[in-house]
Amino acid sequence: QKHHKKVEILDAKTKDKLCFLDKVGKVLPSFSLHWYPARQSIRLDPKGKSLKDEDVLQHLPVGTTATFYFRDLGAQISWVTVFLTEYAGPLLIYLMFYFRVPFIYAPKYDFTTSKHWVVHLACMCHSFHYVKRLLETLFVHRFSHGTMPLRNIFKNCTYYWGFAAWMAYYINHPLYTPPIYGEQQIRLALTVFLFCQIGNFSIHIALRNLRPPGSKTRKIPYPTKNPFTWIFLLVSCPNYTYELGSWLGFTLMTQCLPVAFFTLVGFIQMTVWAKGKHRSYLKEFRDYPTLRSPILPFIL
Amino acid sequence: MTNPRRQLCWRSVFVTFAVCTGTMASGEEDRTVEEKETNNKKRTKGAIATAWLTFYNIAMTAGWLVLAVVMVRYYLQKGTHKGLYKNIARTLKFSQTFALLEVGHCAIGIVRTSVIVTGVQVCSRIFMVWFITNSIRQIQNEESVILFVVVWTITEITRYSFYTFNLLNHLPYFIKWARYNMFIVMYPLGVIGELLTIHAALPYVRRSGMYSLRLPNKYNVSFDYYYFLIIVMLSYIPLFPQLYFHMLRQRRRVLHGEIVVEKDE
């Protein structure tokens, strides 16, 4: 004897009845009222959290007639698309300034290159960084959510593209002043930068390996054989730690105030994210290691 | 900019105060010593906050009143606004800079307004006073300066006396009326005064190259105060309507809400 549930779906704001399903089996079908699935938020409580795709009707705390609330999340765009756009921008914009495309600097400098070797090095580092990010987006990252609200792409692109243009303008400027401590400073900066790039990549790989393909399970990340992952002993989100390190290295290498500013703003944002992630780890796992800090060992 | 701001919820301070005294009166026997101590602390904190805020608002009302008096006297004596700025400069700078404390009030929570909103308001005022009128002498006798100073004076006296009376729990209707109606005219006038002043300052800024940093320098950055000022002027376009309509909505809520209550009686 099968138990068939009835399902009604109400609008979360107006409480209008949108849909009534008389006989439903185990799984709640994703209905579309000219809103594609990624936009739909179905929840048990109008102000509560969304149900996940994997949730099964039978296992939800509902009676014989299940009442769900529907909320339109607005136009959505996939994470992959956003990442690719926001990273391709800085890559190309920086190169435009590096090659001194017309209308940026005085006409006599068009298509010339800087006489300082650190400027060429900086261009390689900056481009490497964003190429790495693009490749990671395509081949390494496993995203929990498929989509995000459409307005995010405008916000994110303004941030990344705007800062890239601001930095690139000064680094590739004909009147650029190379670092005070010369080769020593640049060498140290490059070491820090490369170390952190490798570190950041190692963390991304480690996080990817935590999660089998197609799954959305969550596990505590631990240090692996790779020494760059040993930082997991002290930090919850070492990818952000290494990212901060990379940009500190780049700041030191270019000795450019806009770069320092970009590093600072990025650090603030990443700290907010790291603290959030750290908190959700603590909430989800009873046995979460107590020695770990969100982003900076022992400090933050 | 001139000051549209959400109604500060002094009531929350009072409520904390009242709730604590209320609970103390009714259920004393049931409370543990610890709870009594926490309630005591809350009471004292609420009382200190109220006392400080009352003092602060009275002081600010007085400060801006002094400014008003000085301006009126000067005009009656001299018949012109030329040279007026020099007389009021110190009081103006003092009063407006003191308003920085309001950001602190929001930050520690004794005033229930967003820190960011207050911060932006106060910063824009400080910017006008210190980085425009104070540092660019040539524009100090412009009519636009007098315009916005007069507007600010009227607005601030109304605002601070509104808060003071609210804290003392005796709010005359005309003060409430003034606070929620004068801005309709004051705010646009103030914006005009500020914009005209900045516009008048532009040629002097360009000529002197003040507050600007040119390449090459070891920080590899440049800053042009002239273009910065142009951007500031342009930013009034999106920001002014938002703040203005926010105040209009506030007004409708506060004044309209009252009408509904009266009907029920």
Coordinates of C-alpha atoms in Angstrom, one line a residue:
Chain A
Q1 CA 0.0 0.0 0.0
K2 CA 1.7 3.1 -1.2
H3 CA 1.5 6.3 0.7
H4 CA 0.8 9.2 -1.7
K5 CA 1.3 12.6 -0.4
K6 CA -0.5 15.7 -1.6
V7 CA 1.6 18.7 -2.2
E8 CA 0.6 22.3 -2.4
I9 CA 3.0 25.1 -3.3
L10 CA 2.3 28.7 -2.1
D11 CA 4.1 31.9 -2.9
A12 CA 6.3 32.8 0.0
K13 CA 5.4 36.5 0.0
T14 CA 1.7 36.6 -1.1
K15 CA 0.7 33.1 0.1
D16 CA -1.2 32.6 -3.2
K17 CA -1.6 29.0 -4.1
L18 CA 0.6 28.4 -7.1
C19 CA 0.3 24.7 -7.6
F20 CA -1.4 21.6 -6.2
L21 CA -0.2 18.1 -6.8
D22 CA -2.7 15.5 -6.0
K23 CA -0.6 12.4 -6.0
V24 CA 3.1 12.5 -5.5
G25 CA 5.6 9.6 -5.1
K26 CA 8.8 9.8 -3.3
V27 CA 10.5 12.7 -5.1
L28 CA 9.1 16.2 -5.4
P29 CA 9.4 17.2 -9.1
S30 CA 11.0 20.5 -9.9
F31 CA 8.1 22.4 -11.4
S32 CA 8.5 25.4 -13.6
L33 CA 6.0 28.2 -13.9
H34 CA 8.2 30.0 -16.5
W35 CA 10.9 30.1 -13.8
Y36 CA 13.8 27.8 -14.5
P37 CA 14.9 25.5 -11.7
A38 CA 17.9 27.4 -10.7
R39 CA 15.7 30.4 -9.8
Q40 CA 13.3 28.4 -7.7
S41 CA 13.7 28.4 -4.0
I42 CA 11.3 25.8 -2.3
R43 CA 11.2 25.9 1.4
L44 CA 9.1 24.6 4.3
D45 CA 8.9 28.0 6.0
P46 CA 8.4 31.2 4.0
K47 CA 11.4 32.8 5.8
G48 CA 13.5 29.6 6.1
K49 CA 16.3 28.1 4.2
S50 CA 15.8 26.5 0.8
L51 CA 15.4 22.8 0.4
K52 CA 18.1 21.1 -1.5
D53 CA 17.7 19.2 -4.7
E54 CA 18.7 16.0 -2.9
D55 CA 16.0 16.3 -0.3
V56 CA 13.4 13.6 -0.4
L57 CA 9.7 14.3 0.2
Q58 CA 9.1 11.3 2.3
H59 CA 11.9 12.3 4.7
L60 CA 10.7 15.9 5.2
P61 CA 8.8 16.8 8.4
V62 CA 5.4 17.3 6.7
G63 CA 1.9 15.8 7.1
T64 CA -0.2 14.1 4.5
T65 CA -0.5 17.3 2.6
A66 CA 2.8 19.0 2.4
T67 CA 2.8 22.8 2.1
F68 CA 5.8 24.4 0.5
Y69 CA 6.6 28.0 -0.1
F70 CA 8.1 29.2 -3.4
R71 CA 10.4 32.2 -3.8
D72 CA 11.9 33.5 -7.0
L73 CA 15.6 34.0 -6.6
G74 CA 15.8 36.3 -9.6
A75 CA 17.8 35.9 -12.7
Q76 CA 20.7 33.5 -12.2
I77 CA 24.0 33.0 -13.8
S78 CA 26.4 30.0 -13.4
W79 CA 29.4 30.3 -11.1
V80 CA 31.7 29.1 -13.8
T81 CA 30.5 31.9 -16.2
V82 CA 31.0 34.5 -13.5
F83 CA 34.5 33.3 -12.6
L84 CA 35.6 33.1 -16.2
T85 CA 34.4 36.6 -17.0
E86 CA 35.8 38.2 -13.9
Y87 CA 39.2 36.6 -14.4
A88 CA 39.6 37.0 -18.1
G89 CA 39.0 40.8 -17.7
P90 CA 42.1 41.5 -15.6
L91 CA 44.2 39.3 -17.7
L92 CA 43.4 41.2 -20.9
I93 CA 43.2 44.6 -19.3
Y94 CA 46.6 44.4 -17.7
L95 CA 48.1 43.3 -21.1
M96 CA 46.6 46.3 -22.8
F97 CA 48.4 48.6 -20.4
Y98 CA 51.6 46.5 -20.6
F99 CA 51.7 46.9 -24.4
R100 CA 50.7 50.6 -24.0
V101 CA 47.8 50.5 -26.3
P102 CA 46.9 54.0 -27.7
F103 CA 44.8 56.5 -25.7
I104 CA 46.1 55.4 -22.3
Y105 CA 49.5 57.2 -22.1
A106 CA 50.9 60.0 -24.1
P107 CA 51.0 59.2 -27.9
K108 CA 54.8 59.1 -28.0
Y109 CA 54.7 56.0 -25.8
D110 CA 52.2 54.0 -27.8
F111 CA 53.2 50.4 -28.3
T112 CA 56.5 50.9 -26.5
T113 CA 57.6 48.8 -23.5
S114 CA 58.9 49.8 -20.2
K115 CA 62.7 50.0 -19.7
H116 CA 62.5 48.4 -16.2
W117 CA 62.8 44.6 -16.2
V118 CA 60.7 44.4 -13.0
V119 CA 57.7 45.7 -15.1
H120 CA 58.1 42.7 -17.5
L121 CA 58.4 40.4 -14.5
A122 CA 55.3 41.9 -12.9
C123 CA 53.3 41.4 -16.2
M124 CA 54.4 37.7 -16.2
C125 CA 53.3 37.2 -12.6
H126 CA 50.0 39.0 -13.0
S127 CA 49.2 37.1 -16.1
F128 CA 50.3 33.8 -14.7
H129 CA 48.1 34.4 -11.7
Y130 CA 44.9 34.9 -13.7
V131 CA 45.7 32.1 -16.2
K132 CA 46.0 29.9 -13.2
R133 CA 42.7 31.0 -11.9
L134 CA 41.0 30.5 -15.2
L135 CA 42.4 26.9 -15.5
E136 CA 41.4 26.2 -11.9
T137 CA 37.9 27.3 -12.6
L138 CA 37.6 25.0 -15.6
F139 CA 39.4 22.0 -14.3
V140 CA 39.9 22.0 -10.6
H141 CA 37.1 23.6 -8.6
R142 CA 34.0 21.7 -7.6
F143 CA 31.2 24.2 -7.0
S144 CA 28.6 23.6 -4.3
H145 CA 26.1 25.9 -6.0
G146 CA 25.4 25.9 -9.7
T147 CA 24.4 29.5 -9.9
M148 CA 24.4 32.9 -8.2
P149 CA 22.2 36.0 -8.8
L150 CA 22.9 37.8 -12.1
R151 CA 23.7 41.2 -10.5
N152 CA 26.8 39.6 -9.0
I153 CA 28.5 39.5 -12.3
F154 CA 28.3 43.3 -12.6
K155 CA 29.5 43.9 -9.1
N156 CA 32.4 41.4 -9.3
C157 CA 33.5 42.4 -12.7
T158 CA 33.6 46.1 -11.7
Y159 CA 35.8 45.2 -8.8
Y160 CA 38.2 43.0 -10.6
W161 CA 38.4 44.9 -13.8
G162 CA 38.5 48.3 -12.1
F163 CA 41.3 47.4 -9.8
A164 CA 43.3 45.7 -12.6
A165 CA 43.1 48.8 -14.7
W166 CA 44.1 51.0 -11.8
M167 CA 47.1 48.9 -10.9
A168 CA 48.2 48.3 -14.5
Y169 CA 48.1 52.0 -15.3
Y170 CA 50.8 52.8 -12.8
I171 CA 53.0 49.8 -13.1
N172 CA 53.2 50.2 -16.9
H173 CA 53.4 54.0 -16.8
P174 CA 56.4 55.6 -18.5
L175 CA 57.2 57.4 -15.2
Y176 CA 57.1 54.2 -13.1
T177 CA 59.6 54.2 -10.3
P178 CA 61.1 50.7 -9.6
P179 CA 61.4 49.4 -6.0
I180 CA 63.8 51.2 -3.7
Y181 CA 65.8 48.2 -2.7
G182 CA 66.2 47.1 -6.2
E183 CA 67.1 43.5 -7.0
Q184 CA 67.0 42.3 -3.4
Q185 CA 63.5 43.5 -3.0
I186 CA 62.3 42.1 -6.3
R187 CA 63.9 38.7 -5.6
L188 CA 62.3 38.4 -2.2
A189 CA 59.0 39.4 -3.6
L190 CA 59.1 36.9 -6.4
T191 CA 60.0 34.1 -4.0
V192 CA 57.0 35.0 -1.8
F193 CA 54.8 35.2 -4.8
L194 CA 55.7 31.9 -6.3
F195 CA 55.7 30.1 -3.0
C196 CA 52.1 31.3 -2.4
Q197 CA 51.0 30.5 -5.9
I198 CA 52.1 26.9 -5.5
G199 CA 50.6 26.8 -2.0
N200 CA 47.3 28.2 -3.2
F201 CA 47.2 25.6 -6.0
S202 CA 48.0 22.8 -3.6
I203 CA 45.1 23.8 -1.4
H204 CA 42.7 23.9 -4.3
I205 CA 43.8 20.4 -5.4
A206 CA 43.5 19.1 -1.8
L207 CA 40.0 20.6 -1.5
R208 CA 39.0 19.0 -4.8
N209 CA 40.2 15.6 -3.7
L210 CA 38.0 15.8 -0.7
R211 CA 34.9 15.7 -2.8
P212 CA 34.2 12.9 -5.3
P213 CA 33.0 14.0 -8.8
G214 CA 29.4 15.0 -8.9
S215 CA 28.9 14.9 -5.1
K216 CA 28.3 17.8 -2.8
T217 CA 29.5 16.1 0.4
R218 CA 31.4 18.2 2.9
K219 CA 34.4 16.9 4.8
I220 CA 37.1 18.4 7.1
P221 CA 40.2 19.1 5.0
Y222 CA 43.4 17.7 6.5
P223 CA 47.1 18.1 5.7
T224 CA 48.3 15.7 3.0
K225 CA 51.7 14.5 1.9
N226 CA 52.2 17.9 0.1
P227 CA 54.1 20.2 2.6
F228 CA 52.1 23.2 1.3
T229 CA 49.0 21.6 2.8
W230 CA 50.5 21.3 6.3
I231 CA 49.1 24.8 6.9
F232 CA 45.8 23.1 7.4
L233 CA 47.0 22.3 10.9
L234 CA 46.7 26.0 11.8
V235 CA 44.2 27.5 9.3
S236 CA 40.7 26.7 8.1
C237 CA 41.0 28.5 4.7
P238 CA 44.6 28.4 3.7
N239 CA 43.7 29.1 0.1
Y240 CA 42.9 32.7 1.3
T241 CA 46.1 32.8 3.3
Y242 CA 48.2 31.9 0.3
E243 CA 46.2 34.4 -1.8
L244 CA 47.0 37.2 0.6
G245 CA 50.7 36.1 0.5
S246 CA 50.7 36.2 -3.3
W247 CA 49.4 39.7 -3.4
L248 CA 51.7 40.9 -0.7
G249 CA 54.5 39.5 -2.8
F250 CA 53.2 41.4 -5.8
T251 CA 52.9 44.6 -3.8
L252 CA 56.5 44.3 -2.7
M253 CA 57.6 43.5 -6.2
T254 CA 55.9 46.5 -7.8
Q255 CA 56.0 48.9 -4.9
C256 CA 52.8 50.4 -6.1
L257 CA 50.2 51.9 -3.7
P258 CA 47.1 50.8 -5.7
V259 CA 48.4 47.2 -5.5
A260 CA 48.7 47.6 -1.7
F261 CA 45.2 48.9 -1.6
F262 CA 43.9 46.0 -3.7
T263 CA 45.6 43.6 -1.4
L264 CA 44.0 45.3 1.6
V265 CA 40.5 45.2 0.2
G266 CA 40.9 41.6 -0.9
F267 CA 42.2 40.7 2.5
I268 CA 39.2 42.2 4.3
Q269 CA 36.8 40.4 2.0
M270 CA 38.6 37.0 2.3
T271 CA 38.7 37.4 6.1
V272 CA 34.9 37.8 6.1
W273 CA 34.6 34.7 3.9
A274 CA 37.1 32.7 6.0
K275 CA 35.3 33.5 9.2
G276 CA 32.0 32.4 7.8
K277 CA 33.5 29.2 6.5
H278 CA 35.3 28.6 9.8
R279 CA 32.0 29.1 11.7
S280 CA 30.1 26.7 9.4
Y281 CA 32.8 24.1 9.9
L282 CA 32.5 24.4 13.6
K283 CA 28.8 24.1 13.4
E284 CA 28.8 21.1 11.1
F285 CA 31.6 19.0 12.7
R286 CA 31.8 18.2 16.4
D287 CA 35.4 17.1 16.1
Y288 CA 36.7 20.1 14.3
P289 CA 40.4 20.8 15.2
T290 CA 40.5 23.5 17.8
L291 CA 44.0 24.8 16.9
R292 CA 42.8 26.2 13.6
S293 CA 42.1 29.9 12.9
P294 CA 40.0 31.1 10.0
I295 CA 42.7 32.8 7.9
L296 CA 45.8 33.9 9.8
P297 CA 47.4 31.3 12.2
F298 CA 46.6 32.3 15.8
I299 CA 45.7 35.8 14.8
L300 CA 42.5 36.0 12.8
Chain B
M1 CA 25.5 67.0 2.5
T2 CA 22.6 68.4 4.5
N3 CA 21.3 65.9 6.9
P4 CA 18.4 63.5 6.2
R5 CA 18.8 60.6 8.6
R6 CA 16.7 57.8 9.9
Q7 CA 14.9 58.6 13.1
L8 CA 17.2 57.8 15.9
C9 CA 15.6 55.3 18.2
W10 CA 16.0 56.9 21.6
R11 CA 13.0 54.7 22.5
S12 CA 15.2 51.7 22.5
V13 CA 17.4 53.2 25.2
F14 CA 14.2 54.0 27.1
V15 CA 12.8 50.6 26.6
T16 CA 15.9 48.9 27.9
F17 CA 15.7 51.2 30.9
A18 CA 11.9 50.6 31.4
V19 CA 12.1 46.8 30.9
C20 CA 14.9 46.5 33.5
T21 CA 13.0 48.6 36.0
G22 CA 9.8 46.7 35.2
T23 CA 11.3 43.3 35.8
M24 CA 13.0 44.4 38.9
A25 CA 9.7 45.5 40.4
S26 CA 7.7 42.4 39.6
G27 CA 9.8 39.2 39.8
E28 CA 12.5 40.1 42.3
E29 CA 12.3 37.1 44.4
D30 CA 12.5 34.7 41.5
R31 CA 15.7 36.2 40.1
T32 CA 19.1 34.9 40.9
V33 CA 21.8 37.3 42.2
E34 CA 23.6 37.1 38.8
E35 CA 20.5 38.1 36.8
K36 CA 20.0 41.0 39.2
E37 CA 23.5 42.1 38.7
T38 CA 23.2 42.0 34.9
N39 CA 19.9 43.9 35.0
N40 CA 21.6 46.5 37.3
K41 CA 24.5 46.8 34.8
K42 CA 22.0 47.3 31.9
R43 CA 20.1 49.9 33.9
T44 CA 23.2 51.9 34.7
K45 CA 24.5 51.6 31.1
G46 CA 21.1 52.8 29.8
A47 CA 21.1 55.6 32.3
I48 CA 24.6 56.7 31.5
A49 CA 24.0 56.5 27.7
T50 CA 20.8 58.6 28.0
A51 CA 22.6 61.2 30.2
W52 CA 25.5 61.5 27.8
L53 CA 23.3 61.7 24.7
T54 CA 21.1 64.4 26.4
F55 CA 24.2 66.4 27.2
Y56 CA 25.6 65.9 23.7
N57 CA 22.5 67.0 21.9
I58 CA 22.0 70.0 24.2
A59 CA 25.6 71.0 23.6
M60 CA 25.3 70.6 19.8
T61 CA 22.0 72.6 19.7
A62 CA 23.8 75.3 21.7
G63 CA 26.8 75.3 19.4
W64 CA 24.7 75.8 16.2
L65 CA 22.5 78.4 18.0
V66 CA 25.7 80.4 18.7
L67 CA 26.6 80.1 15.1
A68 CA 23.2 81.4 14.0
V69 CA 23.3 84.3 16.5
V70 CA 26.8 85.3 15.3
M71 CA 25.7 85.3 11.6
V72 CA 22.6 87.3 12.3
R73 CA 24.5 89.9 14.3
Y74 CA 27.2 90.2 11.8
Y75 CA 24.7 90.8 9.0
L76 CA 22.7 93.3 11.0
Q77 CA 25.9 95.2 11.9
K78 CA 27.8 95.1 8.6
G79 CA 24.9 94.6 6.1
T80 CA 27.0 92.3 3.9
H81 CA 28.2 88.7 4.0
K82 CA 31.7 89.5 3.1
G83 CA 34.1 88.7 5.9
L84 CA 31.4 86.7 7.7
Y85 CA 33.2 83.4 7.2
K86 CA 36.2 84.5 9.1
N87 CA 34.0 85.2 12.1
I88 CA 32.2 81.9 12.1
A89 CA 35.0 79.7 10.9
R90 CA 36.1 78.4 14.3
T91 CA 32.6 77.7 15.7
L92 CA 31.7 76.0 12.4
K93 CA 34.7 73.8 12.4
F94 CA 34.3 72.9 16.0
S95 CA 30.6 72.1 15.8
Q96 CA 30.8 70.1 12.7
T97 CA 33.9 68.1 13.7
F98 CA 32.4 67.3 17.1
A99 CA 29.6 65.5 15.1
L100 CA 32.1 62.7 14.5
L101 CA 31.1 61.4 17.9
E102 CA 27.8 60.4 16.4
V103 CA 29.5 57.8 14.4
G104 CA 30.8 56.4 17.7
H105 CA 27.3 56.5 19.2
C106 CA 26.1 54.2 16.4
A107 CA 29.1 52.0 16.6
I108 CA 28.7 51.2 20.3
G109 CA 24.9 50.9 19.8
I110 CA 23.5 53.6 22.0
V111 CA 21.9 55.1 18.9
R112 CA 20.1 52.8 16.5
T113 CA 21.2 54.1 13.1
S114 CA 23.6 52.5 10.7
V115 CA 27.2 53.4 11.3
I116 CA 27.8 53.6 7.5
V117 CA 24.9 56.0 6.9
T118 CA 26.0 58.3 9.8
G119 CA 29.6 58.0 8.7
V120 CA 28.9 59.1 5.1
Q121 CA 26.8 62.0 6.3
V122 CA 29.4 63.3 8.8
C123 CA 32.3 62.7 6.4
S124 CA 30.7 64.7 3.6
R125 CA 30.2 67.6 6.1
I126 CA 33.7 67.4 7.3
F127 CA 34.9 67.3 3.8
M128 CA 33.0 70.5 2.9
V129 CA 34.3 72.3 6.0
W130 CA 37.9 71.3 6.1
F131 CA 38.8 70.4 2.5
I132 CA 36.9 73.0 0.6
T133 CA 36.0 76.1 2.6
N134 CA 38.8 76.0 5.1
S135 CA 41.6 75.3 2.7
I136 CA 40.6 77.4 -0.3
R137 CA 40.5 80.9 0.9
Q138 CA 39.5 82.6 -2.3
I139 CA 36.0 81.1 -2.1
Q140 CA 35.3 82.0 1.5
N141 CA 33.2 85.1 0.6
E142 CA 31.0 83.4 -2.0
E143 CA 27.3 83.6 -1.5
S144 CA 27.0 79.8 -1.9
V145 CA 29.0 79.3 1.3
I146 CA 26.6 81.4 3.2
L147 CA 23.8 79.5 1.6
F148 CA 24.9 76.1 2.8
V149 CA 26.0 77.3 6.2
V150 CA 22.6 78.9 6.8
V151 CA 20.9 75.7 5.7
W152 CA 23.1 73.5 7.8
T153 CA 22.5 75.8 10.9
I154 CA 18.7 75.7 10.5
T155 CA 18.8 71.9 9.9
E156 CA 21.1 71.1 12.8
I157 CA 19.3 73.3 15.3
T158 CA 16.1 71.6 14.4
R159 CA 17.6 68.1 14.4
Y160 CA 19.5 68.4 17.7
S161 CA 16.6 70.0 19.6
F162 CA 14.4 67.2 18.2
Y163 CA 16.7 64.6 19.7
T164 CA 17.1 66.5 23.0
F165 CA 13.3 66.8 23.5
N166 CA 12.9 63.2 22.5
L167 CA 15.3 62.1 25.2
L168 CA 13.6 64.3 27.7
N169 CA 10.3 62.7 26.6
H170 CA 8.7 66.1 26.0
L171 CA 8.5 66.6 22.2
P172 CA 6.7 69.7 21.1
Y173 CA 4.8 69.0 17.9
F174 CA 6.3 72.0 16.1
I175 CA 9.8 70.6 16.5
K176 CA 8.7 67.3 15.1
W177 CA 6.9 69.1 12.3
A178 CA 10.0 71.2 11.6
R179 CA 12.3 68.1 11.5
Y180 CA 10.1 66.2 9.1
N181 CA 9.1 69.1 6.8
M182 CA 11.8 71.7 6.6
F183 CA 14.2 69.3 4.9
I184 CA 11.9 69.3 1.8
V185 CA 13.2 72.8 1.1
M186 CA 16.4 72.9 3.1
Y187 CA 18.0 69.8 1.6
P188 CA 17.9 70.9 -2.0
L189 CA 19.0 74.4 -1.1
G190 CA 21.9 73.0 0.9
V191 CA 23.0 70.8 -2.1
I192 CA 22.9 73.8 -4.4
G193 CA 25.0 75.8 -2.0
E194 CA 27.6 72.9 -1.7
L195 CA 27.7 72.3 -5.4
L196 CA 28.1 75.9 -6.3
T197 CA 30.9 76.3 -3.7
I198 CA 32.8 73.3 -5.0
H199 CA 32.4 74.6 -8.6
A200 CA 33.7 78.0 -7.6
A201 CA 36.7 76.3 -6.0
L202 CA 37.7 74.4 -9.1
P203 CA 39.8 77.0 -10.9
Y204 CA 41.9 77.7 -7.7
V205 CA 42.4 74.0 -7.1
R206 CA 43.6 73.6 -10.7
R207 CA 46.0 76.5 -10.5
S208 CA 47.5 75.6 -7.2
G209 CA 47.6 71.9 -7.7
M210 CA 46.7 71.4 -4.0
Y211 CA 46.3 68.0 -2.4
S212 CA 47.6 66.4 -5.6
L213 CA 50.4 63.9 -6.1
R214 CA 52.1 63.7 -9.5
L215 CA 54.2 61.0 -11.0
P216 CA 57.0 60.0 -10.7
N217 CA 57.1 59.1 -7.0
K218 CA 58.2 56.1 -5.0
Y219 CA 54.6 55.0 -4.3
N220 CA 53.7 54.8 -8.0
V221 CA 50.4 56.5 -7.5
S222 CA 48.9 59.8 -8.5
F223 CA 46.0 61.8 -7.3
D224 CA 44.5 64.9 -8.9
Y225 CA 42.3 66.8 -6.5
Y226 CA 40.7 68.7 -9.4
Y227 CA 39.3 65.6 -11.0
F228 CA 38.5 64.2 -7.6
L229 CA 36.2 67.2 -7.0
I230 CA 34.5 66.8 -10.3
I231 CA 33.8 63.1 -9.4
V232 CA 32.5 64.3 -6.0
M233 CA 30.1 66.7 -7.7
L234 CA 28.9 64.0 -10.1
S235 CA 28.3 61.7 -7.2
Y236 CA 25.6 64.0 -5.9
I237 CA 23.5 62.9 -8.9
P238 CA 22.8 59.3 -7.7
L239 CA 23.2 60.0 -4.0
F240 CA 20.9 63.0 -3.5
P241 CA 17.7 61.5 -4.8
Q242 CA 18.2 58.3 -2.8
L243 CA 18.7 60.3 0.5
Y244 CA 15.9 62.7 -0.3
F245 CA 13.3 60.0 -1.0
H246 CA 14.5 58.1 2.0
M247 CA 13.6 61.2 4.1
L248 CA 10.3 61.5 2.3
R249 CA 9.4 57.9 3.2
Q250 CA 10.5 58.5 6.8
R251 CA 8.2 61.6 6.9
R252 CA 5.3 59.7 5.5
R253 CA 5.8 56.9 8.0
V254 CA 6.2 59.2 11.1
L255 CA 3.5 61.8 10.3
H256 CA 1.1 59.4 8.5
G257 CA 1.3 56.9 11.3
E258 CA 0.2 59.5 13.8
I259 CA -2.9 60.3 11.7
V260 CA -4.0 56.7 11.8
V261 CA -3.7 56.5 15.6
E262 CA -5.8 59.6 16.0
K263 CA -8.6 58.2 13.9
D264 CA -8.9 55.2 16.1
E265 CA -9.5 57.3 19.1

